[in-house]
């Protein structure tokens, strides 16, 4: 996402939305901004900590809502 030039002291608000179905666990979120060439502007390590709670047992980190199917293939 190209935001264009920003004046010193000017503040931009950027919002991200995505389906994030994490399994029950403790998590932290690290956020950063950088140029396409990798030059970074800001980096906030562990900017927020949160817990995901659910009464259902789930192994892993995220519920990918994966599906599987199969078919018999004639050779």
Tab-separated table of N, CA and C in Angstrom:
chain	number	residue	atom	x	y	z
A	1	UNK	N	0.847	-1.149	0.000
A	1	UNK	CA	0.000	0.000	0.000
A	1	UNK	C	0.909	1.232	0.000
A	2	UNK	N	0.805	2.048	-1.003
A	2	UNK	CA	1.599	3.269	-1.070
A	2	UNK	C	0.782	4.412	-0.473
A	3	UNK	N	1.360	5.078	0.506
A	3	UNK	CA	0.657	6.159	1.193
A	3	UNK	C	1.095	7.535	0.720
A	4	UNK	N	2.181	7.595	-0.035
A	4	UNK	CA	2.652	8.879	-0.530
A	4	UNK	C	3.458	9.623	0.514
A	5	UNK	N	3.930	10.815	0.172
A	5	UNK	CA	4.733	11.586	1.122
A	5	UNK	C	3.874	12.056	2.295
A	6	UNK	N	4.505	12.142	3.451
A	6	UNK	CA	3.828	12.599	4.659
A	6	UNK	C	4.719	13.649	5.308
A	7	UNK	N	4.135	14.741	5.716
A	7	UNK	CA	4.893	15.820	6.346
A	7	UNK	C	5.313	15.415	7.752
A	8	UNK	N	6.440	15.956	8.194
A	8	UNK	CA	6.919	15.693	9.549
A	8	UNK	C	5.839	16.080	10.546
A	9	UNK	N	5.560	15.186	11.498
A	9	UNK	CA	4.543	15.437	12.515
A	9	UNK	C	3.136	15.060	12.106
A	10	UNK	N	2.938	14.760	10.838
A	10	UNK	CA	1.611	14.362	10.365
A	10	UNK	C	1.361	12.919	10.779
A	11	UNK	N	0.120	12.599	11.105
A	11	UNK	CA	-0.264	11.257	11.534
A	11	UNK	C	-1.206	10.640	10.509
A	12	UNK	N	-0.955	9.383	10.176
A	12	UNK	CA	-1.849	8.616	9.310
A	12	UNK	C	-2.445	7.481	10.119
A	13	UNK	N	-3.679	7.135	9.836
A	13	UNK	CA	-4.315	5.972	10.453
A	13	UNK	C	-4.522	4.936	9.358
A	14	UNK	N	-4.035	3.730	9.581
A	14	UNK	CA	-4.180	2.639	8.626
A	14	UNK	C	-4.933	1.521	9.324
A	15	UNK	N	-5.920	0.968	8.657
A	15	UNK	CA	-6.723	-0.105	9.239
A	15	UNK	C	-6.579	-1.358	8.397
A	16	UNK	N	-6.363	-2.483	9.065
A	16	UNK	CA	-6.273	-3.779	8.406
A	16	UNK	C	-7.432	-4.642	8.881
A	17	UNK	N	-8.001	-5.392	7.988
A	17	UNK	CA	-9.078	-6.310	8.346
A	17	UNK	C	-8.791	-7.655	7.692
A	18	UNK	N	-8.869	-8.710	8.476
A	18	UNK	CA	-8.670	-10.050	7.946
A	18	UNK	C	-9.278	-11.052	8.918
A	19	UNK	N	-9.625	-12.202	8.385
A	19	UNK	CA	-10.170	-13.280	9.204
A	19	UNK	C	-9.007	-13.911	9.963
A	20	UNK	N	-9.076	-13.871	11.252
A	20	UNK	CA	-7.963	-14.324	12.081
A	20	UNK	C	-8.520	-15.250	13.166
A	21	UNK	N	-8.654	-16.497	12.850
A	21	UNK	CA	-9.266	-17.447	13.768
A	21	UNK	C	-8.184	-18.187	14.550
A	22	UNK	N	-7.635	-17.498	15.525
A	22	UNK	CA	-6.580	-18.079	16.344
A	22	UNK	C	-7.142	-19.090	17.326
A	23	UNK	N	-6.355	-20.077	17.623
A	23	UNK	CA	-6.718	-21.062	18.633
A	23	UNK	C	-6.462	-20.478	20.020
A	24	UNK	N	-7.101	-21.039	21.030
A	24	UNK	CA	-6.916	-20.535	22.394
A	24	UNK	C	-5.441	-20.517	22.786
A	25	UNK	N	-4.964	-19.369	23.215
A	25	UNK	CA	-3.551	-19.186	23.587
A	25	UNK	C	-3.341	-17.733	23.985
A	26	UNK	N	-2.169	-17.418	24.469
A	26	UNK	CA	-1.739	-16.046	24.738
A	26	UNK	C	-0.941	-15.576	23.520
A	27	UNK	N	-1.182	-14.360	23.051
A	27	UNK	CA	-0.520	-13.844	21.863
A	27	UNK	C	-0.024	-12.425	22.111
A	28	UNK	N	0.956	-12.008	21.315
A	28	UNK	CA	1.366	-10.615	21.238
A	28	UNK	C	1.379	-10.216	19.774
A	29	UNK	N	1.235	-8.932	19.537
A	29	UNK	CA	1.209	-8.414	18.181
A	29	UNK	C	2.354	-7.418	18.013
A	30	UNK	N	3.159	-7.624	16.979
A	30	UNK	CA	4.231	-6.710	16.625
A	30	UNK	C	3.846	-6.020	15.328
A	31	UNK	N	3.977	-4.715	15.284
A	31	UNK	CA	3.618	-3.954	14.084
A	31	UNK	C	4.812	-3.139	13.607
A	32	UNK	N	4.880	-2.932	12.302
A	32	UNK	CA	5.991	-2.180	11.732
A	32	UNK	C	5.550	-1.544	10.423
A	33	UNK	N	6.288	-0.515	10.023
A	33	UNK	CA	6.089	0.078	8.694
A	33	UNK	C	7.450	0.191	8.033
A	34	UNK	N	7.459	-0.006	6.717
A	34	UNK	CA	8.713	0.081	5.967
A	34	UNK	C	8.440	0.385	4.505
A	35	UNK	N	9.477	0.821	3.824
A	35	UNK	CA	9.409	1.065	2.385
A	35	UNK	C	9.479	-0.268	1.650
A	36	UNK	N	9.050	-0.310	0.387
A	36	UNK	CA	9.161	-1.546	-0.400
A	36	UNK	C	10.585	-2.080	-0.488
A	37	UNK	N	11.581	-1.199	-0.378
A	37	UNK	CA	12.971	-1.655	-0.440
A	37	UNK	C	13.495	-2.159	0.900
A	38	UNK	N	12.641	-2.156	1.926
A	38	UNK	CA	13.019	-2.712	3.221
A	38	UNK	C	13.452	-1.710	4.267
A	39	UNK	N	13.592	-0.444	3.894
A	39	UNK	CA	13.964	0.575	4.878
A	39	UNK	C	12.796	0.766	5.837
A	40	UNK	N	13.041	0.548	7.141
A	40	UNK	CA	11.935	0.611	8.094
A	40	UNK	C	11.808	1.991	8.711
A	41	UNK	N	10.554	2.324	9.064
A	41	UNK	CA	10.242	3.627	9.653
A	41	UNK	C	9.953	3.490	11.134
A	42	UNK	N	9.202	2.491	11.481
A	42	UNK	CA	8.814	2.312	12.877
A	42	UNK	C	8.598	0.835	13.142
A	43	UNK	N	8.834	0.428	14.371
A	43	UNK	CA	8.708	-0.971	14.755
A	43	UNK	C	8.282	-1.019	16.211
A	44	UNK	N	7.146	-1.629	16.485
A	44	UNK	CA	6.660	-1.763	17.859
A	44	UNK	C	6.584	-3.251	18.203
A	45	UNK	N	7.572	-3.731	18.911
A	45	UNK	CA	7.647	-5.141	19.306
A	45	UNK	C	6.667	-5.380	20.449
A	46	UNK	N	5.854	-6.430	20.320
A	46	UNK	CA	4.868	-6.769	21.356
A	46	UNK	C	4.012	-5.554	21.729
A	47	UNK	N	3.476	-4.892	20.719
A	47	UNK	CA	2.709	-3.666	20.935
A	47	UNK	C	1.457	-3.907	21.779
A	48	UNK	N	0.904	-5.086	21.678
A	48	UNK	CA	-0.286	-5.425	22.464
A	48	UNK	C	-0.240	-6.916	22.775
A	49	UNK	N	-0.745	-7.273	23.931
A	49	UNK	CA	-0.861	-8.685	24.324
A	49	UNK	C	-2.340	-8.989	24.515
A	50	UNK	N	-2.755	-10.187	24.097
A	50	UNK	CA	-4.157	-10.566	24.253
A	50	UNK	C	-4.276	-12.077	24.392
A	51	UNK	N	-5.417	-12.507	24.877
A	51	UNK	CA	-5.706	-13.926	25.054
A	51	UNK	C	-6.899	-14.307	24.199
A	52	UNK	N	-6.832	-15.491	23.622
A	52	UNK	CA	-7.970	-16.060	22.899
A	52	UNK	C	-8.496	-17.196	23.755
A	53	UNK	N	-9.785	-17.150	24.053
A	53	UNK	CA	-10.414	-18.176	24.886
A	53	UNK	C	-11.480	-18.906	24.083
A	54	UNK	N	-11.562	-20.194	24.274
A	54	UNK	CA	-12.569	-21.010	23.595
A	54	UNK	C	-12.712	-22.290	24.395
A	55	UNK	N	-13.917	-22.775	24.547
A	55	UNK	CA	-14.137	-23.997	25.318
A	55	UNK	C	-13.811	-25.257	24.513
A	56	UNK	N	-13.687	-25.123	23.193
A	56	UNK	CA	-13.367	-26.275	22.358
A	56	UNK	C	-11.862	-26.463	22.277
A	57	UNK	N	-11.400	-27.705	22.308
A	57	UNK	CA	-9.977	-27.981	22.167
A	57	UNK	C	-9.599	-27.870	20.693
A	58	UNK	N	-8.501	-27.202	20.417
A	58	UNK	CA	-7.962	-27.096	19.067
A	58	UNK	C	-6.457	-27.167	19.152
A	59	UNK	N	-5.855	-27.999	18.343
A	59	UNK	CA	-4.395	-28.074	18.306
A	59	UNK	C	-3.881	-27.079	17.278
A	60	UNK	N	-2.707	-26.538	17.509
A	60	UNK	CA	-2.097	-25.621	16.558
A	60	UNK	C	-2.268	-24.179	16.968
A	61	UNK	N	-2.119	-23.286	15.993
A	61	UNK	CA	-2.164	-21.855	16.262
A	61	UNK	C	-3.401	-21.198	15.656
A	62	UNK	N	-3.841	-21.667	14.485
A	62	UNK	CA	-4.967	-21.036	13.810
A	62	UNK	C	-5.909	-22.090	13.251
A	63	UNK	N	-7.185	-21.756	13.240
A	63	UNK	CA	-8.184	-22.610	12.621
A	63	UNK	C	-8.267	-22.207	11.153
A	64	UNK	N	-7.730	-23.021	10.280
A	64	UNK	CA	-7.705	-22.702	8.852
A	64	UNK	C	-9.004	-23.056	8.144
A	65	UNK	N	-9.928	-23.680	8.871
A	65	UNK	CA	-11.194	-24.127	8.278
A	65	UNK	C	-10.930	-24.954	7.023
A	66	UNK	N	-9.926	-25.801	7.128
A	66	UNK	CA	-9.529	-26.638	5.989
A	66	UNK	C	-10.573	-27.720	5.729
A	67	UNK	N	-10.682	-28.114	4.496
A	67	UNK	CA	-11.544	-29.220	4.096
A	67	UNK	C	-10.706	-30.183	3.283
A	68	UNK	N	-11.067	-31.440	3.332
A	68	UNK	CA	-10.348	-32.453	2.537
A	68	UNK	C	-11.380	-33.289	1.803
A	69	UNK	N	-10.992	-33.744	0.653
A	69	UNK	CA	-11.846	-34.649	-0.110
A	69	UNK	C	-10.949	-35.626	-0.846
A	70	UNK	N	-11.559	-36.696	-1.351
A	70	UNK	CA	-10.782	-37.660	-2.116
A	70	UNK	C	-11.659	-38.254	-3.213
A	71	UNK	N	-10.993	-38.837	-4.185
A	71	UNK	CA	-11.685	-39.504	-5.279
A	71	UNK	C	-10.859	-40.698	-5.694
A	72	UNK	N	-11.515	-41.768	-6.083
A	72	UNK	CA	-10.823	-42.921	-6.618
A	72	UNK	C	-10.468	-42.619	-8.052
A	73	UNK	N	-9.197	-42.798	-8.397
A	73	UNK	CA	-8.716	-42.506	-9.737
A	73	UNK	C	-8.435	-43.827	-10.439
A	74	UNK	N	-9.034	-44.008	-11.578
A	74	UNK	CA	-8.790	-45.206	-12.377
A	74	UNK	C	-7.491	-45.049	-13.126
A	75	UNK	N	-6.618	-46.090	-13.091
A	75	UNK	CA	-5.362	-45.984	-13.830
A	75	UNK	C	-5.439	-46.712	-15.135
